[in-house]
mmCIF file of N, CA, C and O in Angstrom:
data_model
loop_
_atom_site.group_PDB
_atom_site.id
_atom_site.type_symbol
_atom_site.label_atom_id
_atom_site.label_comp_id
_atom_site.label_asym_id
_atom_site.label_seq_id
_atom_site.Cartn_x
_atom_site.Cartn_y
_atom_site.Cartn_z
ATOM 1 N N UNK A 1 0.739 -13.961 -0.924
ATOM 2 C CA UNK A 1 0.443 -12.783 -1.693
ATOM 3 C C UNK A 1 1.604 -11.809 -1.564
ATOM 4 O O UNK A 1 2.034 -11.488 -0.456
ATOM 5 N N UNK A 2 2.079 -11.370 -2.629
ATOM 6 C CA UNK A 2 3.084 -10.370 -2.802
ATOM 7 C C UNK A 2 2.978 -9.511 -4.368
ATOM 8 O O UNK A 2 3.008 -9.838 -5.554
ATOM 9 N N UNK A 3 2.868 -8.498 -3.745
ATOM 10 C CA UNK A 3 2.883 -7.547 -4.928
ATOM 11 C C UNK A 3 3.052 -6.177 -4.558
ATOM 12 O O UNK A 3 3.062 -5.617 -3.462
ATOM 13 N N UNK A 4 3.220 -5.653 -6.073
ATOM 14 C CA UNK A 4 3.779 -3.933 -6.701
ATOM 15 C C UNK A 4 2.721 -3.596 -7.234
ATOM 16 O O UNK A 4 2.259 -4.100 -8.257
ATOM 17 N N UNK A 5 2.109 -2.469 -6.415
ATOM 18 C CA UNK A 5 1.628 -0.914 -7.031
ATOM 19 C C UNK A 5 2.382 -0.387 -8.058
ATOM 20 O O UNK A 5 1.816 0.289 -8.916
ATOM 21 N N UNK A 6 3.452 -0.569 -8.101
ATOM 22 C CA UNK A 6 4.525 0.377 -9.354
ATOM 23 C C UNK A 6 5.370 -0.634 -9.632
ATOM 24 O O UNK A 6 4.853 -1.359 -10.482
ATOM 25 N N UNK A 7 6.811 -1.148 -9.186
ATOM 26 C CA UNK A 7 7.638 -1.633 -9.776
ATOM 27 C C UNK A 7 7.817 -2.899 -8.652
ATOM 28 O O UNK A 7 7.746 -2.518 -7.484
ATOM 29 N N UNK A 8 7.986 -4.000 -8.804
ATOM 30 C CA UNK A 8 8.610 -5.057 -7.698
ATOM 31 C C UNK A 8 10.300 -4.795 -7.678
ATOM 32 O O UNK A 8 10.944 -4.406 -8.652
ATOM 33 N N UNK A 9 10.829 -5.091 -6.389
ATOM 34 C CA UNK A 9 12.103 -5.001 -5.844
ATOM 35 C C UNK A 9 12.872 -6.063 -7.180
ATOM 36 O O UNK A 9 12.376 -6.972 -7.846
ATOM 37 N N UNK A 10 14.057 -5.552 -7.182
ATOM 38 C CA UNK A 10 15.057 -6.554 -7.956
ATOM 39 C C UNK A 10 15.177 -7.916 -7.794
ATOM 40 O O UNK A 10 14.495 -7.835 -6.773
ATOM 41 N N UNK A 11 15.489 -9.446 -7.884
ATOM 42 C CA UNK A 11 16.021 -10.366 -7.547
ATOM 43 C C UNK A 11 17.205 -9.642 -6.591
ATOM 44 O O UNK A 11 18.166 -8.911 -6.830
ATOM 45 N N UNK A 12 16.538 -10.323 -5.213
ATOM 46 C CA UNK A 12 17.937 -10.561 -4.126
ATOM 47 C C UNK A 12 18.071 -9.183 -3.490
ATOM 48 O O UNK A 12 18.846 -9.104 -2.536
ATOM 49 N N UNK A 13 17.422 -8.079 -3.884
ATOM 50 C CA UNK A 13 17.330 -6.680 -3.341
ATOM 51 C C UNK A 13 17.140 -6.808 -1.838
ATOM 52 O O UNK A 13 16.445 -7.767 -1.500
ATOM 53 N N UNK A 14 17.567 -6.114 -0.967
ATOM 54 C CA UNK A 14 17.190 -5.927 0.211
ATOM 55 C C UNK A 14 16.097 -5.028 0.309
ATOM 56 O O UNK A 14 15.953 -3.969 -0.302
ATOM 57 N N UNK A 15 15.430 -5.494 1.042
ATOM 58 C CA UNK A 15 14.193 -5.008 1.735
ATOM 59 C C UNK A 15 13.707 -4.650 3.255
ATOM 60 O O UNK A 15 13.947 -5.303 4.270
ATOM 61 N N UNK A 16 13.240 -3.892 3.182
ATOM 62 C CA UNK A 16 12.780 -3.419 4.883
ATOM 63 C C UNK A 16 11.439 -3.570 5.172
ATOM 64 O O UNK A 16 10.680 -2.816 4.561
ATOM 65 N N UNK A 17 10.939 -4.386 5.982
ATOM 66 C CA UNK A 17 9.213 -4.596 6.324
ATOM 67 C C UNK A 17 9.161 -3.529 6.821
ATOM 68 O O UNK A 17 10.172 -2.926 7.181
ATOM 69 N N UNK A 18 7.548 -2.913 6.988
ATOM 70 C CA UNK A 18 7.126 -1.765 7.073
ATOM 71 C C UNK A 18 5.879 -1.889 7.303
ATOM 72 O O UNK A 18 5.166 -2.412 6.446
ATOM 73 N N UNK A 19 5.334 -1.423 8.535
ATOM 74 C CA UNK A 19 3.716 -1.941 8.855
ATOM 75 C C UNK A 19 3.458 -0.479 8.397
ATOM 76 O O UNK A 19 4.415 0.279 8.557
ATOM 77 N N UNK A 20 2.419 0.004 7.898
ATOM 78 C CA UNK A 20 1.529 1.291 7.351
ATOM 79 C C UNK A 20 0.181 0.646 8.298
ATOM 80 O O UNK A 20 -0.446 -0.414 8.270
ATOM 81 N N UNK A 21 0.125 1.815 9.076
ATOM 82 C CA UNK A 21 -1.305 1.646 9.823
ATOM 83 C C UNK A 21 -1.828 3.109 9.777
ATOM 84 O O UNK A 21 -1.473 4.221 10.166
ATOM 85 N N UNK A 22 -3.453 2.199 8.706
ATOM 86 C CA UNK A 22 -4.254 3.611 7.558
ATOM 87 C C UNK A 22 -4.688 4.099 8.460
ATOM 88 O O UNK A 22 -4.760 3.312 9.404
ATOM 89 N N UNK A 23 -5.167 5.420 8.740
ATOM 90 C CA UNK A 23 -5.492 6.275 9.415
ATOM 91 C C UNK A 23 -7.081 6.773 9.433
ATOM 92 O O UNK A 23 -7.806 7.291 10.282
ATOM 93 N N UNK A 24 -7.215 6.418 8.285
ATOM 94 C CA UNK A 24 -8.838 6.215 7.723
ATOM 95 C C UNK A 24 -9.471 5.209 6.348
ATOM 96 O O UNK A 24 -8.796 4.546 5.560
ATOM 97 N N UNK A 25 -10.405 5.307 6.373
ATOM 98 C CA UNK A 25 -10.770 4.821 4.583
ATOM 99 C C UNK A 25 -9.940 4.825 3.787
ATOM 100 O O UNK A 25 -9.564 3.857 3.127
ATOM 101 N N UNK A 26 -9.465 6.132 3.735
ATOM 102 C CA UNK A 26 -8.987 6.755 2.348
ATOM 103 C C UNK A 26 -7.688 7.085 2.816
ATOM 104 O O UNK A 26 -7.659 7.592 3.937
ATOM 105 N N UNK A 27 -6.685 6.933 2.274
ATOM 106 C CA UNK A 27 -5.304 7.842 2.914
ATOM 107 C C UNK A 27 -4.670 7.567 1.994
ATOM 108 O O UNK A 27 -4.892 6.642 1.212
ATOM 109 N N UNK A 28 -3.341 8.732 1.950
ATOM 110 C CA UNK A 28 -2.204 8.380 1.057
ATOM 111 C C UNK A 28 -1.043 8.223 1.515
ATOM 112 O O UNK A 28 -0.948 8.719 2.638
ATOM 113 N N UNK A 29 -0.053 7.723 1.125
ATOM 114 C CA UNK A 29 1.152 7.180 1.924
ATOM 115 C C UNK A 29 2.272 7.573 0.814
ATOM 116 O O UNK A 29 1.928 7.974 -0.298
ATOM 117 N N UNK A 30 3.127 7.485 1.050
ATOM 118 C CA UNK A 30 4.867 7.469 0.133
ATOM 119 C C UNK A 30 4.981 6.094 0.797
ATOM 120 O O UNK A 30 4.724 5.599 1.895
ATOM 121 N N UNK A 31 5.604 5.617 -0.658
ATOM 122 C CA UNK A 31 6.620 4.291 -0.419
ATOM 123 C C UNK A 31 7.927 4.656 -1.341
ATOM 124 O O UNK A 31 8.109 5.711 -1.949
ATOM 125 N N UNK A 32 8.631 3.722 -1.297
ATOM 126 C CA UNK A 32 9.412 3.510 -2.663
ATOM 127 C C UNK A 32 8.829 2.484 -4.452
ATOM 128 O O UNK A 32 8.135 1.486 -4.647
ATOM 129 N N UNK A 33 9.441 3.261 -5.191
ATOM 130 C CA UNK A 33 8.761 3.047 -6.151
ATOM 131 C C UNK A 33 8.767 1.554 -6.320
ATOM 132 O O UNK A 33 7.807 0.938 -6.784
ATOM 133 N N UNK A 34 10.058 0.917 -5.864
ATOM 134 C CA UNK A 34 10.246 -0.731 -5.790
ATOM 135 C C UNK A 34 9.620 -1.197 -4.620
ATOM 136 O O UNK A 34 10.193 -0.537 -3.753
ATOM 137 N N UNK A 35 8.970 -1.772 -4.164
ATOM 138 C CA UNK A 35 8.277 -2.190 -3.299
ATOM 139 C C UNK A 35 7.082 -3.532 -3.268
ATOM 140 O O UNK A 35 6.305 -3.700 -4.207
ATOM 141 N N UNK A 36 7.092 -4.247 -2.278
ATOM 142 C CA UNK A 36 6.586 -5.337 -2.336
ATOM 143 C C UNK A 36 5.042 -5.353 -1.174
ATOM 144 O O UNK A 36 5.299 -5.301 0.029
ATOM 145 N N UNK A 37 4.076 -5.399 -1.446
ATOM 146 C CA UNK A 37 2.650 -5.514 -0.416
ATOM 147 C C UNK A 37 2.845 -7.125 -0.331
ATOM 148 O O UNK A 37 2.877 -7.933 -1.259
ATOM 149 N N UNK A 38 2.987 -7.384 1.329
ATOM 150 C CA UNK A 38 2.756 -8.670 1.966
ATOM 151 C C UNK A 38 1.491 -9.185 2.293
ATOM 152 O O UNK A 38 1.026 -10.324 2.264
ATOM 153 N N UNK A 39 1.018 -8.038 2.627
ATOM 154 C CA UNK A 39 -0.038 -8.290 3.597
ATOM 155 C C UNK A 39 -1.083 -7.540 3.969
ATOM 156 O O UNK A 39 -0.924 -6.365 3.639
ATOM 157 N N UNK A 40 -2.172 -7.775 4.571
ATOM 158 C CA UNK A 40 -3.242 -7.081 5.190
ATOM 159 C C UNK A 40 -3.442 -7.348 6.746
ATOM 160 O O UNK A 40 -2.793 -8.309 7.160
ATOM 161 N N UNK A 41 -4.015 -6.852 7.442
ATOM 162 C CA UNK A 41 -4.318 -6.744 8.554
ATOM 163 C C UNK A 41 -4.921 -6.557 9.461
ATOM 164 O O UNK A 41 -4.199 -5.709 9.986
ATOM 165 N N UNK A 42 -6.250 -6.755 10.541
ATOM 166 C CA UNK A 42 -6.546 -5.834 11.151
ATOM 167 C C UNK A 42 -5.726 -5.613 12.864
ATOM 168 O O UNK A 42 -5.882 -6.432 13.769
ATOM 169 N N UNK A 43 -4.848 -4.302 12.997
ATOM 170 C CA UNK A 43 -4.553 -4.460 14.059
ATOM 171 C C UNK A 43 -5.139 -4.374 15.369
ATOM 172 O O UNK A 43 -6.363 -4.351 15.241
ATOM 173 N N UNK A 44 -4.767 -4.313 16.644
ATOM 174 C CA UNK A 44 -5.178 -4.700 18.062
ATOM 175 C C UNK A 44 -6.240 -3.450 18.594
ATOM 176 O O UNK A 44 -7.055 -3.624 19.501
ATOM 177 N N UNK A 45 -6.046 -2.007 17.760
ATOM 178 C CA UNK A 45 -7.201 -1.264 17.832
ATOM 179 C C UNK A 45 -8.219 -1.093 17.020
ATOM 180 O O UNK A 45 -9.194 -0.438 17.388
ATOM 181 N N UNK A 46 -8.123 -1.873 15.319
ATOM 182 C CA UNK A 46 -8.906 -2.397 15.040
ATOM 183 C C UNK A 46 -9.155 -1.152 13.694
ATOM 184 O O UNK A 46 -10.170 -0.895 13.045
ATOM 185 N N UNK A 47 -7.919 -0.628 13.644
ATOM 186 C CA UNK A 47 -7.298 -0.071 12.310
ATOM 187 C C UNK A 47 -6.724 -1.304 11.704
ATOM 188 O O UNK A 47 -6.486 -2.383 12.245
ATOM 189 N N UNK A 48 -6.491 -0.801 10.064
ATOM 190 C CA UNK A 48 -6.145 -1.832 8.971
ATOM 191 C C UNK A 48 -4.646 -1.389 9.138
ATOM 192 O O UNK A 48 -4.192 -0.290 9.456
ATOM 193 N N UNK A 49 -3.870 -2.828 8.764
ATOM 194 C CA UNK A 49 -2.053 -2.229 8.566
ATOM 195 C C UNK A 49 -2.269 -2.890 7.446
ATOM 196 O O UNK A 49 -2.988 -3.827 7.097
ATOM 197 N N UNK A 50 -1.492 -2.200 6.962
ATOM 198 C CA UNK A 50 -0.545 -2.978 5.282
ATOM 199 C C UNK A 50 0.816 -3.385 5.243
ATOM 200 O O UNK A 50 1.560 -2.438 4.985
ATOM 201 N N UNK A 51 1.385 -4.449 5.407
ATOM 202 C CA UNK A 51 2.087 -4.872 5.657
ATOM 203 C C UNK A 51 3.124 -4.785 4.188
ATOM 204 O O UNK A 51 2.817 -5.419 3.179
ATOM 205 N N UNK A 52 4.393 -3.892 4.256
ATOM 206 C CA UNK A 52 5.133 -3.699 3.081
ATOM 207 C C UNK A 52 6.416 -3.970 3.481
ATOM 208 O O UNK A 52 6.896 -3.851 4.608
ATOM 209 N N UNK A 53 7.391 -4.678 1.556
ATOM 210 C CA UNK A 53 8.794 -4.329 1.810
ATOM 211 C C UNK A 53 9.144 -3.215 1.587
ATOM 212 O O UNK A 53 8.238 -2.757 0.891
ATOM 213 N N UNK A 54 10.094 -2.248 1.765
ATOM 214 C CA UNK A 54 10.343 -1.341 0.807
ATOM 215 C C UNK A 54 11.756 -1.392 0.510
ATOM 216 O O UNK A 54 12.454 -1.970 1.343
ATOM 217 N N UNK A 55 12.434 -0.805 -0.717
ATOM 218 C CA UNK A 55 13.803 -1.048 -0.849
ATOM 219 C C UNK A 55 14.231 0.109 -0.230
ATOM 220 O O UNK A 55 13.362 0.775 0.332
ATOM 221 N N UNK A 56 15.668 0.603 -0.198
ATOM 222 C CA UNK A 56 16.384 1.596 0.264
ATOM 223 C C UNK A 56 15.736 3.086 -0.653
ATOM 224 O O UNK A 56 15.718 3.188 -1.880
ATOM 225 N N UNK A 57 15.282 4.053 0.272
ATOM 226 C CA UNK A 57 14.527 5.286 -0.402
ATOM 227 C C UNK A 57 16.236 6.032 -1.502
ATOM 228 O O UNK A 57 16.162 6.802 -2.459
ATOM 229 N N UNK A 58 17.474 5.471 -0.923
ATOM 230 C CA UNK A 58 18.399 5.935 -2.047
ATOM 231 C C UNK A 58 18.276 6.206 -3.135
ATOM 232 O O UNK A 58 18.345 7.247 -3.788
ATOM 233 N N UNK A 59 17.997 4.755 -3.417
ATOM 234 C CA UNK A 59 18.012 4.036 -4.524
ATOM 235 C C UNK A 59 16.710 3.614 -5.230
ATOM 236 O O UNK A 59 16.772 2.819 -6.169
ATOM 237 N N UNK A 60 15.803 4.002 -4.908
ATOM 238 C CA UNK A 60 14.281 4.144 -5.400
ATOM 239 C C UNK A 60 13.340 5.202 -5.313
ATOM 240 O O UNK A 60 12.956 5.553 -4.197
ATOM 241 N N UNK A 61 12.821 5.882 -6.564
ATOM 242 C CA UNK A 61 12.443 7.144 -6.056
ATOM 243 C C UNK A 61 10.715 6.773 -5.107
ATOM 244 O O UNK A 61 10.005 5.786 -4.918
ATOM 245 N N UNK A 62 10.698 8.212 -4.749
ATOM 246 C CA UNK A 62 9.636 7.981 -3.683
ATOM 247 C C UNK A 62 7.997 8.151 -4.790
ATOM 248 O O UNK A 62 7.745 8.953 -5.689
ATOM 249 N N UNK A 63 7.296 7.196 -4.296
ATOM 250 C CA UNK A 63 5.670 7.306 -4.879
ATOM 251 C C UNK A 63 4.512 7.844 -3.809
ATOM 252 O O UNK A 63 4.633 7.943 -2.588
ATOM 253 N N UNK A 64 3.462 8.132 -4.554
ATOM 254 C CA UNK A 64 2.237 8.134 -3.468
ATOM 255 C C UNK A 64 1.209 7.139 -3.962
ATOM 256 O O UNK A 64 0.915 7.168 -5.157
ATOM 257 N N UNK A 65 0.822 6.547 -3.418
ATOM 258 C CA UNK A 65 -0.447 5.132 -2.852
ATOM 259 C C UNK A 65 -1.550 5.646 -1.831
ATOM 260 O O UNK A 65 -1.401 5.910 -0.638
ATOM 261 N N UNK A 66 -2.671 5.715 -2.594
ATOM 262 C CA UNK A 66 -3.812 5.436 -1.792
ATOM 263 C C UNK A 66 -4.664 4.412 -1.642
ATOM 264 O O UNK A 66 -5.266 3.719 -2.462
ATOM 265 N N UNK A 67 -4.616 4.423 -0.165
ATOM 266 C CA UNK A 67 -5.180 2.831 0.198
ATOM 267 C C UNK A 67 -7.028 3.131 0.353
ATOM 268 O O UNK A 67 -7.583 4.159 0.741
ATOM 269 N N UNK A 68 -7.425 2.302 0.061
ATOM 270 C CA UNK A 68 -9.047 2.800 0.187
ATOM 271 C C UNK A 68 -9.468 1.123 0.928
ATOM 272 O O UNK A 68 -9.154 0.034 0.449
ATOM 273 N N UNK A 69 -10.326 1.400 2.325
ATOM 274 C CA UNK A 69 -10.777 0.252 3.173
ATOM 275 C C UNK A 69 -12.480 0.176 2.710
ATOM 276 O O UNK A 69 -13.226 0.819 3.448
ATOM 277 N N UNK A 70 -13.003 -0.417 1.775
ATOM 278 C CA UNK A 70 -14.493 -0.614 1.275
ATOM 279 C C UNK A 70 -14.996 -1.667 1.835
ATOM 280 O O UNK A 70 -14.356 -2.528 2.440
ATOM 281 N N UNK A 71 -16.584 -1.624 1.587
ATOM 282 C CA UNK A 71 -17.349 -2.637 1.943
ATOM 283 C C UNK A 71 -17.142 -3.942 0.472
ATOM 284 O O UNK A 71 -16.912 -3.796 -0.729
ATOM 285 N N UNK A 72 -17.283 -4.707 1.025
ATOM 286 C CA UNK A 72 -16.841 -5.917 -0.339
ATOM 287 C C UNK A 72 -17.586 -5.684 -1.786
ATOM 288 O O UNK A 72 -18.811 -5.579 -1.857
ATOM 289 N N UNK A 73 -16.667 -5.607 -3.004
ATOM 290 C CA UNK A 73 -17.387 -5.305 -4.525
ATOM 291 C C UNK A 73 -17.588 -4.113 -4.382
ATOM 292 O O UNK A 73 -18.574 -3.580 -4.891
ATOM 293 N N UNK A 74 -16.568 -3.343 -3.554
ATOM 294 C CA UNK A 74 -17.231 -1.222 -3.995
ATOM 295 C C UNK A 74 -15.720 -1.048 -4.585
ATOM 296 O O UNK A 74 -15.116 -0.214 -3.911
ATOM 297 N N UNK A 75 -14.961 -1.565 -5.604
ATOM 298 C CA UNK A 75 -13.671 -0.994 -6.136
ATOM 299 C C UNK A 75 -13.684 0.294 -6.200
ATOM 300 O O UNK A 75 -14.619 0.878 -6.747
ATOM 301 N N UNK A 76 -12.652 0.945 -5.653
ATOM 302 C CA UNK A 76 -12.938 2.391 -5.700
ATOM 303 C C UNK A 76 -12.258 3.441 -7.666
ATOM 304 O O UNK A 76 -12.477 4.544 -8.167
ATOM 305 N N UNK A 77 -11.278 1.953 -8.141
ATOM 306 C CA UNK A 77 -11.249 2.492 -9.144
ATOM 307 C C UNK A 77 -10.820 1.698 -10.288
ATOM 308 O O UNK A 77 -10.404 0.604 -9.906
ATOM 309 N N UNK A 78 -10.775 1.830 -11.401
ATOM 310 C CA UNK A 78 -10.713 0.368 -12.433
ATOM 311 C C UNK A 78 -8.919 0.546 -12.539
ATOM 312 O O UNK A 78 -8.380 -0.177 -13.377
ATOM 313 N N UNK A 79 -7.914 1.585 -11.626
ATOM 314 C CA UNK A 79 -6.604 0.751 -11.868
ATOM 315 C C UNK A 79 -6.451 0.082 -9.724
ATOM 316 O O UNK A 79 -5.375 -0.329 -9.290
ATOM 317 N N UNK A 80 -7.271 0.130 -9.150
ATOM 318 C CA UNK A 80 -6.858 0.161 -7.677
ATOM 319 C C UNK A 80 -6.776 -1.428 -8.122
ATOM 320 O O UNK A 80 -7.252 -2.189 -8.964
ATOM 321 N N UNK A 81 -6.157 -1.431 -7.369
ATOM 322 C CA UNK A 81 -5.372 -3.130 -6.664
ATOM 323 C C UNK A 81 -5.563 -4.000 -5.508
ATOM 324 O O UNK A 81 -4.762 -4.049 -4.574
ATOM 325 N N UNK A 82 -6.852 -4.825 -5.601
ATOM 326 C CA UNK A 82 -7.185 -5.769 -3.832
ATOM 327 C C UNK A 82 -6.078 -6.093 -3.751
ATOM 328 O O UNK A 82 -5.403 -6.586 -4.655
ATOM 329 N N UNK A 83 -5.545 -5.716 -1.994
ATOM 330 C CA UNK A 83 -4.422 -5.606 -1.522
ATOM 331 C C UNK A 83 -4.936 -7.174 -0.624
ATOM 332 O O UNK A 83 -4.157 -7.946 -0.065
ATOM 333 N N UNK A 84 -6.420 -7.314 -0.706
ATOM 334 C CA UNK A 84 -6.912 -8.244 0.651
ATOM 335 C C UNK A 84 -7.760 -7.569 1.370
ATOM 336 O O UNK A 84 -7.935 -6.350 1.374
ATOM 337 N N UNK A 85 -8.535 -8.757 2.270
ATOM 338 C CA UNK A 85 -9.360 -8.630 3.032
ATOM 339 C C UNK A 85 -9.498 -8.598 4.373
ATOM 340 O O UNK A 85 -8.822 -9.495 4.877
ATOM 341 N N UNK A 86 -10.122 -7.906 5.226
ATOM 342 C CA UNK A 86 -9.857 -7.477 7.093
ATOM 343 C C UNK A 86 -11.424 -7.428 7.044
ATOM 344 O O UNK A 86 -12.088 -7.017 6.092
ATOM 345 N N UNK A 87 -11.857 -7.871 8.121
ATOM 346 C CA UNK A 87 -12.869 -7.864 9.092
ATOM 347 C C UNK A 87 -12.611 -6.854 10.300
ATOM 348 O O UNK A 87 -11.869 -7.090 11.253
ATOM 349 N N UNK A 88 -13.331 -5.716 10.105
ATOM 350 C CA UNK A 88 -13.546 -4.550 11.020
ATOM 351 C C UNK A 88 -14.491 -4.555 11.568
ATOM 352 O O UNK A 88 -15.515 -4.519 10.886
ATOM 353 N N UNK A 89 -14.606 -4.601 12.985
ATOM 354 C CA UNK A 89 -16.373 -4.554 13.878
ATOM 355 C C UNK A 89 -16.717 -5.388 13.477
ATOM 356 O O UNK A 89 -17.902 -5.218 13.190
ATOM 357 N N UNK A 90 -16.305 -6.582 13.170
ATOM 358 C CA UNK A 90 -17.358 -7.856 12.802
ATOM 359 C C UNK A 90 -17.653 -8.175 11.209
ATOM 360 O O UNK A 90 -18.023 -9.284 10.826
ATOM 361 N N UNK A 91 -17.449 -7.110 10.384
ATOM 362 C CA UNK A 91 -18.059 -6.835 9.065
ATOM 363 C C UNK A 91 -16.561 -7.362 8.158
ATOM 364 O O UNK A 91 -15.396 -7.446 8.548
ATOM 365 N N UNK A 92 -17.071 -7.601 7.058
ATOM 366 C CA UNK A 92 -15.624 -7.825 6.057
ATOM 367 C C UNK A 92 -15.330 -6.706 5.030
ATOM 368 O O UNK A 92 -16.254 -6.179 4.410
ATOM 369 N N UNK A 93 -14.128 -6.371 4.865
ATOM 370 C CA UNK A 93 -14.094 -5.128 4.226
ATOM 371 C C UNK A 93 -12.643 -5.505 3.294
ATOM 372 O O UNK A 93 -11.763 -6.257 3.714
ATOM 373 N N UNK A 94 -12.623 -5.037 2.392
ATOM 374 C CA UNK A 94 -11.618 -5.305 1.319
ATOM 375 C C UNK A 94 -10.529 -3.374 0.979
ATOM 376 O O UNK A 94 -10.736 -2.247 0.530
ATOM 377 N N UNK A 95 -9.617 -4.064 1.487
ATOM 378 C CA UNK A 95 -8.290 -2.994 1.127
ATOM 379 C C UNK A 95 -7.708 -3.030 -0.340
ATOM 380 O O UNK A 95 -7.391 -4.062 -0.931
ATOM 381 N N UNK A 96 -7.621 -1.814 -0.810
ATOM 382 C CA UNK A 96 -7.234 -1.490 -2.134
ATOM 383 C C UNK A 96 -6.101 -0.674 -1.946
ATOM 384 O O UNK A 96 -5.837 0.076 -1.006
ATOM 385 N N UNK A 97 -5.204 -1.031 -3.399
ATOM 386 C CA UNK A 97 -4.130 0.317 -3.263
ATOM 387 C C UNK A 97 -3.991 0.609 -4.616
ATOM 388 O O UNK A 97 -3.931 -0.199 -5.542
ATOM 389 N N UNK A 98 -3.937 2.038 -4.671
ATOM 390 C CA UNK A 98 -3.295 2.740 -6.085
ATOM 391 C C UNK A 98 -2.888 3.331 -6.315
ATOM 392 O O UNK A 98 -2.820 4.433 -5.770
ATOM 393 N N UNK A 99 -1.985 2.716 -7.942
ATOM 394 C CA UNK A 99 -0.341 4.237 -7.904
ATOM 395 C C UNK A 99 -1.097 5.106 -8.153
ATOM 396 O O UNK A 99 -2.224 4.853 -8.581
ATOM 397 N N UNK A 100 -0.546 6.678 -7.888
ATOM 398 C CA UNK A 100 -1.062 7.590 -8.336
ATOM 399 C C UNK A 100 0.223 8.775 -9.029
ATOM 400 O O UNK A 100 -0.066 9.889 -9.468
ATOM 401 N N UNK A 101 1.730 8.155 -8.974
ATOM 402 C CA UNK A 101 2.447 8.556 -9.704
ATOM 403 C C UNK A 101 3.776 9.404 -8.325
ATOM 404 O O UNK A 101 3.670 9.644 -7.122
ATOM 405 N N UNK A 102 4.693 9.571 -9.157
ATOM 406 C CA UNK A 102 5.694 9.864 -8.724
ATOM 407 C C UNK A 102 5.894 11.025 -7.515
ATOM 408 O O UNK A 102 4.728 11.417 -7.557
ATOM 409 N N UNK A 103 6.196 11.438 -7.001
ATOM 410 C CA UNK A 103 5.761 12.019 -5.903
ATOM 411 C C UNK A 103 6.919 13.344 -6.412
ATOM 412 O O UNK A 103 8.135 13.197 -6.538
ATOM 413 N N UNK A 104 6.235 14.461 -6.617
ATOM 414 C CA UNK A 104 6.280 15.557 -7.354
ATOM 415 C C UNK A 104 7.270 16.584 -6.727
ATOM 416 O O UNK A 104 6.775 17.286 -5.846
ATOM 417 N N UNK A 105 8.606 16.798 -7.031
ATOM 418 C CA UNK A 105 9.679 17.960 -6.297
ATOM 419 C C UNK A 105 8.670 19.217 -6.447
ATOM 420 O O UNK A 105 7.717 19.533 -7.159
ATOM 421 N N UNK A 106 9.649 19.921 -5.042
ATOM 422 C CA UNK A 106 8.766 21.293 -4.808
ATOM 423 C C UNK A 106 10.041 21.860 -5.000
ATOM 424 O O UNK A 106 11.090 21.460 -4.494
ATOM 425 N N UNK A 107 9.848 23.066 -5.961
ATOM 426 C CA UNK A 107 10.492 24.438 -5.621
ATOM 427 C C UNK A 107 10.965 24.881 -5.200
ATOM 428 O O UNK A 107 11.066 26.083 -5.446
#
């Protein structure tokens, strides 16, 4: 499994793995707009990681992604994206991610 919330990396682009470990249900993150989702996870305390490439933030502008951790068949929205599935406390729970657009200059 490999995929883009927004844009996939170029042919042959360099990439940087990147564990994202969600902080709750619901959270939002910056990536780069080119970017590749590897993976799902549950890690050793029993938070979800998302396992990402990202390209050089240079050369790709920055996005925001919210990841949403549900009970199985609760899509949280008709553009979110099953990223995959983690078993938390025993239970199975399905990770979503969605663009939510360019990540907005301040003033």
């Amino acid at each position: 499994m490999a995929l883009s919330l927004c844009v996939p990396p170029r042919p042959g682009e360099l990439c940087a793995p990147v564990r994202l470990r969600l902080p709750g249900d619901h959270s939002t993150q910056q990536l780069t707009s080119r970017h590749r989702v590897t993976g799902v996870e549950t890690g050793d305390g029993g938070e979800v990681v998302v396992r990402v490439e990202i390209t050089d933030p240079q050369t790709s502008r920055p996005i925001d992604v919210r990841f949403d951790v549900v009970r199985p068949g609760a899509r949280p929205t008709a553009r979110s994206v099953l990223l995959g599935t983690v078993r938390r406390g025993g239970e199975p729970a399905e990770v979503y991610g969605t663009y939510l657009g360019v990540v907005a200059d301040e003033n």
